[in-house]
PDB file of C-alpha atoms in Angstrom:
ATOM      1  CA  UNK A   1      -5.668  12.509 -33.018  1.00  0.00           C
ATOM      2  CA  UNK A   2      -5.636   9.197 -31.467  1.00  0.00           C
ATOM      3  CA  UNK A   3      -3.010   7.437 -29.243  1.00  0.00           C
ATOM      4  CA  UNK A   4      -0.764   5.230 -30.703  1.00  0.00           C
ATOM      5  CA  UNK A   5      -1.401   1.457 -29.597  1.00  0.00           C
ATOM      6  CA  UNK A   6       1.586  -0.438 -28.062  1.00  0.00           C
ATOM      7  CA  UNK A   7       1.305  -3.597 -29.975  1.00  0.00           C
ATOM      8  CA  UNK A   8       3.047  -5.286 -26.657  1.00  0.00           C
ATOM      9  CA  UNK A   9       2.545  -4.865 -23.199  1.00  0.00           C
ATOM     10  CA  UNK A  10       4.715  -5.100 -20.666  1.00  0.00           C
ATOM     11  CA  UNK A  11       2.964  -8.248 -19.502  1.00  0.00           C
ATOM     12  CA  UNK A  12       3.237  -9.934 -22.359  1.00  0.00           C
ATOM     13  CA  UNK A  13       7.389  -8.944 -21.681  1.00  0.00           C
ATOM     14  CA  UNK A  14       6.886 -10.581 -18.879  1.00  0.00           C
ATOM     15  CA  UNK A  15       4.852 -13.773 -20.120  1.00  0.00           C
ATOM     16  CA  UNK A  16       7.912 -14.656 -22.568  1.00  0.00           C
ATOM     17  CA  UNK A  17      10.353 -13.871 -19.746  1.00  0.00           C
ATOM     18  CA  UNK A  18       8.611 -16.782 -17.355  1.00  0.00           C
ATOM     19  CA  UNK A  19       8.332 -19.096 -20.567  1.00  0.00           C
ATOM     20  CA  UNK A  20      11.983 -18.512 -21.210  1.00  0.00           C
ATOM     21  CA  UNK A  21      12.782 -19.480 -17.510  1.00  0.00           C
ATOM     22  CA  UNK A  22      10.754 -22.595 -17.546  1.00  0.00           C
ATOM     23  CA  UNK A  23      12.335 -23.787 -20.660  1.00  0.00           C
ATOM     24  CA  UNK A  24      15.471 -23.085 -19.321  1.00  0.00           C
ATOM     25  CA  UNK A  25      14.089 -24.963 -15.393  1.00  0.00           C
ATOM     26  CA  UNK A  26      13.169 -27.759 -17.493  1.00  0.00           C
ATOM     27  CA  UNK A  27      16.810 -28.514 -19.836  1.00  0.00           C
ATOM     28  CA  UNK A  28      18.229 -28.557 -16.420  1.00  0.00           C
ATOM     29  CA  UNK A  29      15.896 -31.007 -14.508  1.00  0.00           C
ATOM     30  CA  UNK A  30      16.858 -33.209 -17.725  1.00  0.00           C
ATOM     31  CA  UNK A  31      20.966 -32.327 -17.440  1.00  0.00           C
ATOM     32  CA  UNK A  32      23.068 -33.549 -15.022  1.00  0.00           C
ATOM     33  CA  UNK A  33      26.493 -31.688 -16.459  1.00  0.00           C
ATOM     34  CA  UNK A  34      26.241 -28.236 -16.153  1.00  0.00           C
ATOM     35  CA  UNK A  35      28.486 -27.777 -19.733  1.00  0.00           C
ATOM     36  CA  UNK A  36      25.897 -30.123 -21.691  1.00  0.00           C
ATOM     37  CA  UNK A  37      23.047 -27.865 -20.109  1.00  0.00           C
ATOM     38  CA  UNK A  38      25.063 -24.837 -21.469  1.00  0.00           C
ATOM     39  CA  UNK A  39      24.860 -25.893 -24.962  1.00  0.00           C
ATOM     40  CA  UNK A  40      20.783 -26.308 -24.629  1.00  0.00           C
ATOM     41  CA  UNK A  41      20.358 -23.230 -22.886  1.00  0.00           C
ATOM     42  CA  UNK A  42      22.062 -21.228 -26.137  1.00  0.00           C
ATOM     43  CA  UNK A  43      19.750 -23.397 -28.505  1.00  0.00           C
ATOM     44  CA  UNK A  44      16.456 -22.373 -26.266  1.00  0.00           C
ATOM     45  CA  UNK A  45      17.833 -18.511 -26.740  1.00  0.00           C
ATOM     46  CA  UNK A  46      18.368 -19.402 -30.663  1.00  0.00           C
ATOM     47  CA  UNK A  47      14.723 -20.338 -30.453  1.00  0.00           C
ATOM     48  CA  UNK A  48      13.992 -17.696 -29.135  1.00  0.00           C
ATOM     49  CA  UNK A  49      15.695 -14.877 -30.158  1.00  0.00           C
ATOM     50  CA  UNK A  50      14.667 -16.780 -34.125  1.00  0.00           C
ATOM     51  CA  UNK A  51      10.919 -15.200 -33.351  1.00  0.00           C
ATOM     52  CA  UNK A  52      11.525 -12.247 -31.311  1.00  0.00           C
ATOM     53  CA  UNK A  53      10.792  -9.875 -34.550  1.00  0.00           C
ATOM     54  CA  UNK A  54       7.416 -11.678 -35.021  1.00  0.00           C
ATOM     55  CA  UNK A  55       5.303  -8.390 -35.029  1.00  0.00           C
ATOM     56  CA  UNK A  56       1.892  -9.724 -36.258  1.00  0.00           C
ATOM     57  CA  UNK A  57       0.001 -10.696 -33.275  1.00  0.00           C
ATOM     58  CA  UNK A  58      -1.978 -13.932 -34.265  1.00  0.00           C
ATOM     59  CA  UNK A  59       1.235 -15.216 -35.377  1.00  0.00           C
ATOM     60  CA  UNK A  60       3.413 -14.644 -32.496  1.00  0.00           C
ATOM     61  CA  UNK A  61      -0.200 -16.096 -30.438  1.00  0.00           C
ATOM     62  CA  UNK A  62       0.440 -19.325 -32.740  1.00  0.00           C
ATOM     63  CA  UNK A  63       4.187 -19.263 -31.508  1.00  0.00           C
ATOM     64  CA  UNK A  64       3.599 -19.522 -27.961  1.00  0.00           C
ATOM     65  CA  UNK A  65       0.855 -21.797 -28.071  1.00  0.00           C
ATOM     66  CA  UNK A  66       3.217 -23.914 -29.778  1.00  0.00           C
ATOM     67  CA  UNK A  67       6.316 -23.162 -26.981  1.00  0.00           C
ATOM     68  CA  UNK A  68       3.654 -23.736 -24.404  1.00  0.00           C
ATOM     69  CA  UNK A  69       2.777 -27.485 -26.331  1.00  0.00           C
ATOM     70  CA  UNK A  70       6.381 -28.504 -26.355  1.00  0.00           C
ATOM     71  CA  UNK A  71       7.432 -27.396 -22.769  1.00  0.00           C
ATOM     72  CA  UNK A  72       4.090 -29.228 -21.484  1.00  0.00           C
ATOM     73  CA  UNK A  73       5.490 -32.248 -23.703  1.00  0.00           C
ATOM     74  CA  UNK A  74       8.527 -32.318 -22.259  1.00  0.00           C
ATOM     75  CA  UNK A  75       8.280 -31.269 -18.777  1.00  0.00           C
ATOM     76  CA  UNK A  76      10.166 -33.746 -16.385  1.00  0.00           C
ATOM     77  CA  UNK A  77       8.287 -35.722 -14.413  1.00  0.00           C
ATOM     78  CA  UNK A  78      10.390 -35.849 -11.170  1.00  0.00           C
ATOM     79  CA  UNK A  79      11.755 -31.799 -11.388  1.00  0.00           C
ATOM     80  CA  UNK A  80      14.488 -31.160  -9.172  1.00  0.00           C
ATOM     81  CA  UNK A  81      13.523 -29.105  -6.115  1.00  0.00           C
ATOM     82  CA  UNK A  82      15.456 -27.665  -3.663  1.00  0.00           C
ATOM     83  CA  UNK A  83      15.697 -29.929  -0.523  1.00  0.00           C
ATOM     84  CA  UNK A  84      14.634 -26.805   1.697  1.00  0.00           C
ATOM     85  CA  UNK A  85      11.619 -25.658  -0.197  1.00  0.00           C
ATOM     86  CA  UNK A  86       8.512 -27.312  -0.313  1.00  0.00           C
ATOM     87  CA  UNK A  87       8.262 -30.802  -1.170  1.00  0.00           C
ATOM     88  CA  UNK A  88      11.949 -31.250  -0.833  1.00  0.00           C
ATOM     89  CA  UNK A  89      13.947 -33.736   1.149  1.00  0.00           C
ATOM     90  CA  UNK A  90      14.305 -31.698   4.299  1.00  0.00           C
ATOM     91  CA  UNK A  91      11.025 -29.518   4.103  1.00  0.00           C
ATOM     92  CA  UNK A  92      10.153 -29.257   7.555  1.00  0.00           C
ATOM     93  CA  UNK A  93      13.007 -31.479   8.750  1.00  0.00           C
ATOM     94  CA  UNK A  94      13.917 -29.539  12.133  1.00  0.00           C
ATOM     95  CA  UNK A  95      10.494 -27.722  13.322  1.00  0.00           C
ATOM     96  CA  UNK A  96      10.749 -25.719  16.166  1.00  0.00           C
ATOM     97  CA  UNK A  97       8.345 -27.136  19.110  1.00  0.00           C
ATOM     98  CA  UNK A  98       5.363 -25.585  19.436  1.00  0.00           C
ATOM     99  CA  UNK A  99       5.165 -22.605  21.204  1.00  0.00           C
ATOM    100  CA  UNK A 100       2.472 -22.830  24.465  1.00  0.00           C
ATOM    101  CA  UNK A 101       0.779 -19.850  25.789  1.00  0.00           C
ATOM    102  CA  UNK A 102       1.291 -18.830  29.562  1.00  0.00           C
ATOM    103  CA  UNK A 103      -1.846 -20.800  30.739  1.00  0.00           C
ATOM    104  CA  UNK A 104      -0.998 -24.411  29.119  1.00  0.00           C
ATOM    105  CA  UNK A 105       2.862 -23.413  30.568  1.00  0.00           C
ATOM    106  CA  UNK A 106       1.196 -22.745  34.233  1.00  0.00           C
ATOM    107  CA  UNK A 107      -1.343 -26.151  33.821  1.00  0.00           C
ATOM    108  CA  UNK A 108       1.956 -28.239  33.079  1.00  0.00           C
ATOM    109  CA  UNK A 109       3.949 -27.098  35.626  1.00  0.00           C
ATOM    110  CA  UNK A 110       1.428 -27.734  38.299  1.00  0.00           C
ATOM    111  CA  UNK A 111       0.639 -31.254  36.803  1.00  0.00           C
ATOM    112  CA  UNK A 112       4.583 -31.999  37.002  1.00  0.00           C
ATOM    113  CA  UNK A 113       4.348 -30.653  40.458  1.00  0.00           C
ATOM    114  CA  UNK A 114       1.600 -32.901  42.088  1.00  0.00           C
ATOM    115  CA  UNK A 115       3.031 -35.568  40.240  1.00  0.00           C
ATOM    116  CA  UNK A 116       6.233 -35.195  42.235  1.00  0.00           C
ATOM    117  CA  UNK A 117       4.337 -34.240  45.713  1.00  0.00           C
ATOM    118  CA  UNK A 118       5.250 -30.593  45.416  1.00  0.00           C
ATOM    119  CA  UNK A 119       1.998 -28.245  46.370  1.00  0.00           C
TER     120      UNK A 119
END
């Protein structure tokens, strides 16, 4: 008796998941109005919900390489990030100072002291 074979994984779930996100990322770096974006978003899920019965495994291998070519052909060139994440407008804006141990505390006080006359 042998074990049946799950033809998909649960990574490959996950795979068409994160493609499904960054087509939907990408509509909206390219749509200002929220209700125009709305109407792109149900056509990406028409996409894909058209091949989510592909079985055969070289063809549903063809079918991503192919959603992979078109999202890599359309990508936006300047996505929209989030000004507080990296690479966004205020990444790093308001840095706390830098911490100083006890020693280079001690060495600054008594340079601020002789510098005044205190000893």
């Amino acid at each position: 008796m042998s074990a049946s074979v799950v033809p998909f994984s649960q990574a490959h779930r996950f795979y068409v998941k994160s493609l499904y996100r960054r087509f939907l990322t990408n509509s909206l770096n390219w749509t200002i109005n929220r209700a125009l974006w709305r109407e792109k978003a149900i056509e990406i899920r028409a996409e894909f919900e058209r091949n989510r019965n592909i079985t055969d495994p070289r063809a549903l291998a063809i079918v991503l390489e192919q959603a992979e070519a078109k999202l890599a052909e359309e990508l936006h060139p300047d996505p929209y990030r989030v000004p507080t994440a990296p690479d966004g407008t205020k990444w790093e804006r308001n840095t706390p100072p830098p911490m100083f141990t006890p020693a280079e505390k001690e060495a600054a006080r008594q340079a601020i002291n002789e510098s005044v006359g205190f000893m």
